[in-house]
Coordinates of C-alpha atoms and ligand atoms in Angstrom, one line a residue:
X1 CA -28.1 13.3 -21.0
X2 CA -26.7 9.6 -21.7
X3 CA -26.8 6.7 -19.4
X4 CA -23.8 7.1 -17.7
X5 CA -24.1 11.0 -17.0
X6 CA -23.8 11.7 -13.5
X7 CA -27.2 12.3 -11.5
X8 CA -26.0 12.7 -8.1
X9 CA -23.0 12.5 -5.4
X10 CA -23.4 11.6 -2.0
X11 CA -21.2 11.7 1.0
X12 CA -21.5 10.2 4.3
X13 CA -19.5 9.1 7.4
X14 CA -18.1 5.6 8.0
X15 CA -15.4 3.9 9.9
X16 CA -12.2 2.9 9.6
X17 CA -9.8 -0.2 11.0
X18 CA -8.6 2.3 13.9
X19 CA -12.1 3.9 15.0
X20 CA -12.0 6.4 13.2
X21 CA -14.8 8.6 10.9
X22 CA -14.0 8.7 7.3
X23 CA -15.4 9.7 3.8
X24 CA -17.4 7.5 1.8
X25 CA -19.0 8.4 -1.6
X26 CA -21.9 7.2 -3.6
X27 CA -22.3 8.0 -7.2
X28 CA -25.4 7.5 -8.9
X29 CA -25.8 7.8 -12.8
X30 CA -28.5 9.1 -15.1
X31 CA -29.1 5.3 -16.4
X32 CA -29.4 3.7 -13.0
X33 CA -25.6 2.3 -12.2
X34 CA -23.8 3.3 -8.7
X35 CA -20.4 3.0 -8.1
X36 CA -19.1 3.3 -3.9
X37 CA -15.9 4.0 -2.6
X38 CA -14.5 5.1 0.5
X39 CA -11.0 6.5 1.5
X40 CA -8.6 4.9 3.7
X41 CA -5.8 7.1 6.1
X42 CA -2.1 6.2 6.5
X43 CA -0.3 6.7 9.9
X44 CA 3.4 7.2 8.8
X45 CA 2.6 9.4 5.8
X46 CA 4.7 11.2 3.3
X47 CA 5.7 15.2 3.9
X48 CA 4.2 15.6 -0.4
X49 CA 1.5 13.6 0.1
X50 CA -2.3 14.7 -0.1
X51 CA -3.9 16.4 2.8
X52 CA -6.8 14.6 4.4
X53 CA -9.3 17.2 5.7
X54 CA -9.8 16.9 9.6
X55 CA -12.2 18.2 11.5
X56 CA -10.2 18.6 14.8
X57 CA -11.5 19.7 18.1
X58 CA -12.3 17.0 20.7
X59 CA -14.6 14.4 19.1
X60 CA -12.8 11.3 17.8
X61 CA -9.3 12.7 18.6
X62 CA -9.6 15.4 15.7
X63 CA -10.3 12.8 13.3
X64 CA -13.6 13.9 12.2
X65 CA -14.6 14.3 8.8
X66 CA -17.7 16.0 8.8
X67 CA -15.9 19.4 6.8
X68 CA -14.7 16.3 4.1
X69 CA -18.4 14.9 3.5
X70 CA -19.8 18.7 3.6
X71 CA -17.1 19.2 0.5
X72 CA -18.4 16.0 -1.0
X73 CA -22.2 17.0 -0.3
X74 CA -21.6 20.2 -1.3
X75 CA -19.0 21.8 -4.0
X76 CA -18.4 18.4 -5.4
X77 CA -21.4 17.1 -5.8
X78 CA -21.7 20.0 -8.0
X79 CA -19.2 20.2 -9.8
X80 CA -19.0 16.3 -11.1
X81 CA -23.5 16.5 -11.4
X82 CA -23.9 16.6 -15.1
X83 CA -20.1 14.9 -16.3
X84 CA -20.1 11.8 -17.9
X85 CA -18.4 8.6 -15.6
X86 CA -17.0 7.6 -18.7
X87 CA -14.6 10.2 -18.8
X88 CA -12.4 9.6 -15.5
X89 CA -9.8 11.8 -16.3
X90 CA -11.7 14.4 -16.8
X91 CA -14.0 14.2 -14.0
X92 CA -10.6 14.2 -11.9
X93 CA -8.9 17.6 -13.3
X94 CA -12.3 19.0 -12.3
X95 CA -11.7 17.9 -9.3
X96 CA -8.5 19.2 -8.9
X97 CA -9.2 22.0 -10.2
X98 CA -12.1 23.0 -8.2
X99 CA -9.6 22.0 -4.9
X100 CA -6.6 24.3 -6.3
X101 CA -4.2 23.8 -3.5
X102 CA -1.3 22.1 -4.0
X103 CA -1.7 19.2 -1.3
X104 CA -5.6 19.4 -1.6
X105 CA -6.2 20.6 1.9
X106 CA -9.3 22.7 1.0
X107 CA -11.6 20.2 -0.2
X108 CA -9.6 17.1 1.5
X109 CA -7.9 14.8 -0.3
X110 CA -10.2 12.1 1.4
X111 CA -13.1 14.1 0.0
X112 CA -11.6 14.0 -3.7
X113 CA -10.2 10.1 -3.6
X114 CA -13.3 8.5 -2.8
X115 CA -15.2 10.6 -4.9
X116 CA -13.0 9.8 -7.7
X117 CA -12.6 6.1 -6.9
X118 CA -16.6 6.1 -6.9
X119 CA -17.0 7.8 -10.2
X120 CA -14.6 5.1 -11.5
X121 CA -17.1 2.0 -9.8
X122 CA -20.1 3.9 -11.1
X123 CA -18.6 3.7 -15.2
X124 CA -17.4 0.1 -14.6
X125 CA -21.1 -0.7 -13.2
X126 CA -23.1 1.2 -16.4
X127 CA -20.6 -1.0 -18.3
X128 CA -21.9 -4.0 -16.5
X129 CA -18.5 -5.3 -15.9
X130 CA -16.1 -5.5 -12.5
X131 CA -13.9 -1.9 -12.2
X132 CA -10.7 -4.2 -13.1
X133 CA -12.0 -5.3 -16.2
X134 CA -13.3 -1.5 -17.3
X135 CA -10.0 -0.7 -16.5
X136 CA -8.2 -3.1 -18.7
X137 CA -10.1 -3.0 -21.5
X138 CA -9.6 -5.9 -24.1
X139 CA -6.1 -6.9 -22.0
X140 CA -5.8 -10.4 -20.5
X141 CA -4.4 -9.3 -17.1
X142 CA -2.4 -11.3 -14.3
X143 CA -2.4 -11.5 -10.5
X144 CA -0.3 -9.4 -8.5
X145 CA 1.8 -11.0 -7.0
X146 CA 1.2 -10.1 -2.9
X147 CA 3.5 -9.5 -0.3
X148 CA 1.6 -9.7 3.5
X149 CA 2.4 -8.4 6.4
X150 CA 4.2 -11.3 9.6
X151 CA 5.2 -8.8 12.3
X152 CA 4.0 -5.0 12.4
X153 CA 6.2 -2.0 13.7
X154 CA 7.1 1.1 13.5
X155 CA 4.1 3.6 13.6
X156 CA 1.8 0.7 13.9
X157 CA 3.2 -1.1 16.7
X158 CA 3.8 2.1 19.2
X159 CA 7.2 1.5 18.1
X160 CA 8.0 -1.5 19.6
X161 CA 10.4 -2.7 16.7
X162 CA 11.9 0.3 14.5
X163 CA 10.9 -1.6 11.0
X164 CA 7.5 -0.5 10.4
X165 CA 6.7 -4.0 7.9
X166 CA 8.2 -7.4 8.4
X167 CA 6.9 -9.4 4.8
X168 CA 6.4 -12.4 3.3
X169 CA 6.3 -13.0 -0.5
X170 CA 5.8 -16.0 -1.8
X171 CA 8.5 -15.8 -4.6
X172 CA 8.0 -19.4 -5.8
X173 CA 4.5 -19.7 -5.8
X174 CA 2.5 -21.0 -8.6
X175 CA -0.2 -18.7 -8.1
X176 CA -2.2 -16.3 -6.7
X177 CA -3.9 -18.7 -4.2
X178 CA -0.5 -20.6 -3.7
X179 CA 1.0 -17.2 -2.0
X180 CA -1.9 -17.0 0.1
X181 CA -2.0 -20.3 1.3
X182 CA 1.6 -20.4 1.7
X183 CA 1.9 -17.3 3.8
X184 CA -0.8 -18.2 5.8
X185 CA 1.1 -21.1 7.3
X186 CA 3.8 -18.7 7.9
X187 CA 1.5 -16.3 9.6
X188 CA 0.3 -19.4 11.8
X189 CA 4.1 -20.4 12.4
X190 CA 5.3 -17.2 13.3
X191 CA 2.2 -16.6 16.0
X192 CA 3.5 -19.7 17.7
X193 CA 6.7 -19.7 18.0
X194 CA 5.8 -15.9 19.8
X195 CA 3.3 -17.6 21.6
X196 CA 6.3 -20.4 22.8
X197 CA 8.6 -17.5 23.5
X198 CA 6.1 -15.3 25.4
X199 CA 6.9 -12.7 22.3
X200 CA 3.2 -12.2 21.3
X201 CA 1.6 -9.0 22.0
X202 CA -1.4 -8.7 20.1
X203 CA -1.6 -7.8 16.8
X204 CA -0.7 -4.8 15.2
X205 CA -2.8 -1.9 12.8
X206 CA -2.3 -3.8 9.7
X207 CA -3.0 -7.4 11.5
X208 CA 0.1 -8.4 11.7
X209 CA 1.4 -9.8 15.2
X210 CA 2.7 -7.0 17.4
X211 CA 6.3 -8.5 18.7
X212 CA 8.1 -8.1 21.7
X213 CA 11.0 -8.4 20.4
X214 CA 14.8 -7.4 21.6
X215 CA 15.5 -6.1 18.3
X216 CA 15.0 -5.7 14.6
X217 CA 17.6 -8.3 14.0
X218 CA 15.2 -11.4 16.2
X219 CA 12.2 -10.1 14.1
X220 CA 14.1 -11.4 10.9
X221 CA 15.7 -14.4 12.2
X222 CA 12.2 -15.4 13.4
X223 CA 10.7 -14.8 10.6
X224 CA 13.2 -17.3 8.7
X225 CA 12.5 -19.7 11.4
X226 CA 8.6 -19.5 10.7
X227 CA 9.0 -19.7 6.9
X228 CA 11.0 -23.2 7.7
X229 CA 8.6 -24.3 10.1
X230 CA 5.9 -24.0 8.0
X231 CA 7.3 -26.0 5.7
X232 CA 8.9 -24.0 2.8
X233 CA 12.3 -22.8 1.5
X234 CA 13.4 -19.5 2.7
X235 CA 14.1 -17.9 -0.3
X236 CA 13.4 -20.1 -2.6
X237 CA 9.8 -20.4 -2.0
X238 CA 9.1 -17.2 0.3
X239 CA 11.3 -14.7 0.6
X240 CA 11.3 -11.6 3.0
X241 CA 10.0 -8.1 1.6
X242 CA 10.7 -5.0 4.7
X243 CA 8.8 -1.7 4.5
X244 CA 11.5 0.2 7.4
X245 CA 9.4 3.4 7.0
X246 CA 12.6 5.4 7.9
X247 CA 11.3 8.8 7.7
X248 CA 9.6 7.4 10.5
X249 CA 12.5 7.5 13.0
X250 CA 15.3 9.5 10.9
X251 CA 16.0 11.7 8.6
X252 CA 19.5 12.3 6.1
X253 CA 22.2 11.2 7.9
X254 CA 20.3 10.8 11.5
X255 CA 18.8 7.7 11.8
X256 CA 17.3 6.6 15.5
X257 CA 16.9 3.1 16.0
X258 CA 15.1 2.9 19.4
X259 CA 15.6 -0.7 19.5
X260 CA 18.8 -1.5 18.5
X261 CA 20.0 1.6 20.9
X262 CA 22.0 3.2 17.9
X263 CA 21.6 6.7 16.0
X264 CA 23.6 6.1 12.4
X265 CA 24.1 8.1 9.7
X266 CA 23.2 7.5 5.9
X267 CA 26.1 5.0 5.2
X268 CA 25.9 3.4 8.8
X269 CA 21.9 2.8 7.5
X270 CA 23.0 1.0 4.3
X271 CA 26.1 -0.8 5.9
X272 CA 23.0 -2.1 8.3
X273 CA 20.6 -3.0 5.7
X274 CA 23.4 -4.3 3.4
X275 CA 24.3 -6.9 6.4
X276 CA 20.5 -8.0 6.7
X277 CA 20.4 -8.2 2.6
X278 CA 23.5 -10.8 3.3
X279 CA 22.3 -12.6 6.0
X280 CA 18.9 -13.4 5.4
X281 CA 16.7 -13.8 2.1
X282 CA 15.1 -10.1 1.4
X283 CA 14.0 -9.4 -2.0
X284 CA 12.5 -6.4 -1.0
X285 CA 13.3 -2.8 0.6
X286 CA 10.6 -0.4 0.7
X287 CA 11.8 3.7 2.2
X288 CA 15.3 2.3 3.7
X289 CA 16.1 5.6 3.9
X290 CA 14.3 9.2 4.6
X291 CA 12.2 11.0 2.0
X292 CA 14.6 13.9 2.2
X293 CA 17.3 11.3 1.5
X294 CA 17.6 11.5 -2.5
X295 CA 21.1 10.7 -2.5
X296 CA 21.3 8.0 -0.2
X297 CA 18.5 6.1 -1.7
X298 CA 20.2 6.5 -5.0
X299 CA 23.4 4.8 -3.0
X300 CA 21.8 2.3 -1.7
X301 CA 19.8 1.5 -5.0
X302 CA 23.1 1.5 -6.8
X303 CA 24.5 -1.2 -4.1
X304 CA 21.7 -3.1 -4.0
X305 CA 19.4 -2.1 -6.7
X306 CA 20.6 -5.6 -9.0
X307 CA 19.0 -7.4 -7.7
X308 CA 16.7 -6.5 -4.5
X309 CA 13.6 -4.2 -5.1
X310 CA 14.1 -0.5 -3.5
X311 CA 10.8 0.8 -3.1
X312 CA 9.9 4.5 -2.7
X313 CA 6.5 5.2 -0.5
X314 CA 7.2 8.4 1.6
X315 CA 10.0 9.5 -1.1
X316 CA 7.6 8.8 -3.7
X317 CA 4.0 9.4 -2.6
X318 CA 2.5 8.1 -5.6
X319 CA 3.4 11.5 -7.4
X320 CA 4.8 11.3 -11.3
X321 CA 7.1 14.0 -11.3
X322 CA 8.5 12.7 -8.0
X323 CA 9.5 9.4 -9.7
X324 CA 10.3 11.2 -12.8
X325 CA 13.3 12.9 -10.2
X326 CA 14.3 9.9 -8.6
X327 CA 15.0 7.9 -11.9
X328 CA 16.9 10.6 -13.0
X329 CA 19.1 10.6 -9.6
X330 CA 19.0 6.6 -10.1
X331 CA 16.8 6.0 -6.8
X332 CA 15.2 3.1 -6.2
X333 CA 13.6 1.2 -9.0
X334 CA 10.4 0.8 -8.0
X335 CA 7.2 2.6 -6.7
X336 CA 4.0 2.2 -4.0
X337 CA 1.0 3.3 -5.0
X338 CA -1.5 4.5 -2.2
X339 CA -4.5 6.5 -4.4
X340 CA -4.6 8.3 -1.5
X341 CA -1.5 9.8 -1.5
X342 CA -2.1 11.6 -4.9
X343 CA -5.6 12.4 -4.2
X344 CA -7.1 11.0 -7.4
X345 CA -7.2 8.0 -9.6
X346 CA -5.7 9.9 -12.4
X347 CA -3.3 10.9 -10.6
X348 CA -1.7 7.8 -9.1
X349 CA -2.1 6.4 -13.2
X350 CA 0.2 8.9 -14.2
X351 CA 2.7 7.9 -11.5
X352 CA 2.0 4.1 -12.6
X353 CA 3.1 5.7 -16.4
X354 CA 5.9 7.4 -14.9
X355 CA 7.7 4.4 -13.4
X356 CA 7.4 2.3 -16.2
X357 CA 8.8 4.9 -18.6
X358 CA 11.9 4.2 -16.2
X359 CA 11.5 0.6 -15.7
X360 CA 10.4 0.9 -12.7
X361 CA 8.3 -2.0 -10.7
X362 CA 4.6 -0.8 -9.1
X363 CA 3.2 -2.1 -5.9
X364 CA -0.4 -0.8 -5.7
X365 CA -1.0 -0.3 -1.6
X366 CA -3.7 0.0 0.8
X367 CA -3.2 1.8 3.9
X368 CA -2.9 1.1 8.0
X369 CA -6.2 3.0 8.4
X370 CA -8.3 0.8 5.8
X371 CA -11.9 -0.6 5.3
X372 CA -14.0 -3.1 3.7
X373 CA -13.0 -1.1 0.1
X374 CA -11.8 -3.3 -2.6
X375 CA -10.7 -0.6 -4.9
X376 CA -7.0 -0.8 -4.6
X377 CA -7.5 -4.7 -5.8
X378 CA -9.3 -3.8 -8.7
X379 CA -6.6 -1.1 -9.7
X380 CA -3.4 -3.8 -9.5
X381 CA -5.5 -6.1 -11.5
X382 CA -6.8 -4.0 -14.1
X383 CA -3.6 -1.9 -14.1
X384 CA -1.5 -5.4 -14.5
X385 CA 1.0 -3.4 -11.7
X386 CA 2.0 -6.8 -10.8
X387 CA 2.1 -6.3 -6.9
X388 CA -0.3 -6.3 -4.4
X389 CA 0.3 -4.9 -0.9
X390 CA -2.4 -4.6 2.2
X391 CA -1.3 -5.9 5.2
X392 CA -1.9 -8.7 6.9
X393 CA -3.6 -12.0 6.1
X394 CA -5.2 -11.1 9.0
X395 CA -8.5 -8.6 10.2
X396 CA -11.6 -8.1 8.1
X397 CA -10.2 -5.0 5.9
X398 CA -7.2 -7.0 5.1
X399 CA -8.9 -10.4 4.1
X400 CA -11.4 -8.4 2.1
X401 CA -8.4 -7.4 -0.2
X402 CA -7.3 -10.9 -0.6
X403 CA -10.6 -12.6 -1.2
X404 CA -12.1 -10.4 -3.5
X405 CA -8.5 -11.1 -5.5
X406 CA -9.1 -14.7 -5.2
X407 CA -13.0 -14.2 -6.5
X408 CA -11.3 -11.8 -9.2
X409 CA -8.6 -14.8 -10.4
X410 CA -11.6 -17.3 -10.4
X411 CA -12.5 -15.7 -13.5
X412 CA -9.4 -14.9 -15.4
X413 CA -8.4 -17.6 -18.4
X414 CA -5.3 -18.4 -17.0
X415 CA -6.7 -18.1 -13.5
X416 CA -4.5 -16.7 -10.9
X417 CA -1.0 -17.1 -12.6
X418 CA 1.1 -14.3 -11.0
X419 CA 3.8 -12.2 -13.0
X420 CA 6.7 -14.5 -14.4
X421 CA 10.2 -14.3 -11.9
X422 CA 11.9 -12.8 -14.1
X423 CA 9.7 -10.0 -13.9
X424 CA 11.2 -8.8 -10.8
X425 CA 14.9 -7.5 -9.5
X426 CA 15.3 -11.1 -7.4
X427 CA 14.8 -13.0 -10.6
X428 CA 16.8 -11.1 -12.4
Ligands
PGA1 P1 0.6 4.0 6.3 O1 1.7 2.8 6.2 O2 -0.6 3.5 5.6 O3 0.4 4.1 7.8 O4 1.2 5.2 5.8 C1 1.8 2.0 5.1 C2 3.2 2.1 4.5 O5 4.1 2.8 5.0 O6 3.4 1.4 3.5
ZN2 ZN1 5.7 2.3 3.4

């Protein structure tokens, strides 16, 4: 038995950002080191992605997760006891393995990602170093550069806009801190004019403000007016990045848009988009159109693709051989990943591989339902992905993302210099 053989697994119940249970793991190896981790939960998920296992019944609305930390507690405890941490990949084809479903529904894909994201923490701690360093090796890594949440919608706002994610990035920033900073004054710009306006609501799942808007179309135009109000350059210095979710509220050729009191097929869904592309100063499109909607995506990346990023989430789902078929159909050109939504670490790597075999970008992604975890920072680091996406600037399990990014850039030689422009579609 070596030092960083695995002693024990634990599993226990925690809460999430909505009040809900969910799975957290502790992993404890033979030489003393731990690594933690706990599993977040999406709200407008993918059809292919990995099954979280539920409890049901009444208690917590069916959320509970007591089944999930038995699996932990139980099988896998059992099956990882014994494995060395060292050996990730391994550790997570047991894990797969042991599962055997397709969508890991048996043993809960909540179950698996946290036990794999803790086995990860527990090698990085025997190593004595952070989890993005263990996972970089020798390589002198940058920032990712974030894009944060103004205005939520969709599935986290009870639908009161159709776009689920109205973003900032801060394309001109110098730095990691920079794009904080600046979209922070946006954040605190756009909150007032919708206080001026009587257009604030709260705040939605991901911290973002929860509008009460007429229609998708004010939701960008004030976002423009909070970027100039705050002092900076629409466009030039931050630029707007949508997540519209669209499996959400269509599907091929039937898209619903509550709002805007309009149903529109695939082409009347680019034509839309295109307009707002025109108008106002996106650089980003993440699931403009349904996951079933291969070829529009692939139409719409075609139009656009030049020089705005088309991201695939739902269409995606963190899954290799699912971006390996959208580059071949020539849709979008770049992918979220959510660990989550492939179940294990490995797993969402290989998708990571997989887009950039294709030239694809990679946003790593937290989820609506999310906690104090820090993981998903440590894995766009330490993977260089070179984008960063959690939310708001706003709410405990957001900031905890973005500070422990600002503590992790502290410490890098060239401190939290992002990935050059050119890097991406909008500097292309
Ligand atoms: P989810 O949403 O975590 O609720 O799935 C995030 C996203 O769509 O990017
Ligand atoms: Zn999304």
């Amino acid at each position: 038995m070596s030092a960083t053989t695995i002693l024990s697994v634990h599993g226990r119940r925690v809460w999430d950002s909505r009040a809900r249970p969910t799975v957290e793991v502790e992993v404890a190896l033979a030489g003393g080191a731990r690594g933690r981790a706990i599993a977040p939960a999406g709200a407008s998920r993918g059809s292919g992605e990995a099954a979280d296992l539920r409890d049901g019944g009444d208690a917590f609305g069916g959320y509970g997760v007591d089944r999930a930390v038995a699996a932990v507690n139980g099988e896998i405890a059992a099956a990882l006891a014994g494995l060395d941490a060292r050996d990730r990949e391994g550790a997570d084809r047991r894990l797969i393995g042991l599962d055997g479903t397709a969508d890991k529904s048996r043993l809960g894909g909540n179950a698996l990602v946290a036990a794999s994201m803790a086995v990860a923490h527990a090698a990085a701690a025997a190593e004595g170093v952070p989890l993005w360093r263990h996972l970089a090796g020798d390589a002198e890594p940058v920032m990712p550069l974030p894009e944060i949440q103004i205005f939520g919608g969709g599935a986290h706002a009870a639908r009161r806009v159709d776009i689920q994610d109205f973003m900032v990035v801060a394309v001109g920033a110098s730095d990691y801190g920079e794009a904080l900073d600046w979209t922070a004054e946006v954040y605190r710009a756009a909150g007032a004019i919708m206080a001026e306006r009587g257009l604030l609501a709260g705040t939605a799942d991901e911290g973002g403000f929860w509008p009460a808007f007429d229609g998708n179309g004010q939701a960008l135009e004030t976002l423009v007016e909070a970027i100039e109000r705050a002092g900076l350059t629409p466009g030039g210095q931050v630029a707007i990045s949508l997540d519209v979710a669209a499996s959400e509220f269509g599907a091929r050729d039937r898209y619903r848009l509550a709002r805007d009191g309009k149903t529109l097929d695939t082409e009347g869904m680019c034509e839309l988009l295109g307009g707002w592309i025109e108008r106002f100063p996106i650089v980003s499109v993440e699931d403009p159109l349904a996951e079933d909607d291969l070829d529009g995506l692939a139409a719409f990346t075609r139009a656009y693709g030049a020089r705005v990023q088309i991201v695939g989430d739902d269409a995606l789902v963190s899954d290799a051989a699912r971006v390996n078929r959208a580059a071949a159909a020539g849709a979008c050109n770049a992918v979220l990943l959510k660990p989550n939504q492939a179940g294990t670490l490995t797993e969402c790597g290989d998708a990571l591989e997989a887009a950039r075999a294709a030239g694809y970008g990679a946003i790593v992604s937290a989820r609506s339902g999310e906690t104090e975890d820090v993981t998903v920072v440590h894995l766009a680091v330490g993977w260089g992905a070179g984008q960063i996406k959690v939310g708001s600037i706003a709410h405990g399990e957001r900031t905890a993302k973005w500070n422990e990014g600002l503590r992790i850039a502290e410490t890098l030689p060239h401190g939290g210099r992002l990935p050059p422009r050119s890097a991406f579609p909008w500097g292309a």
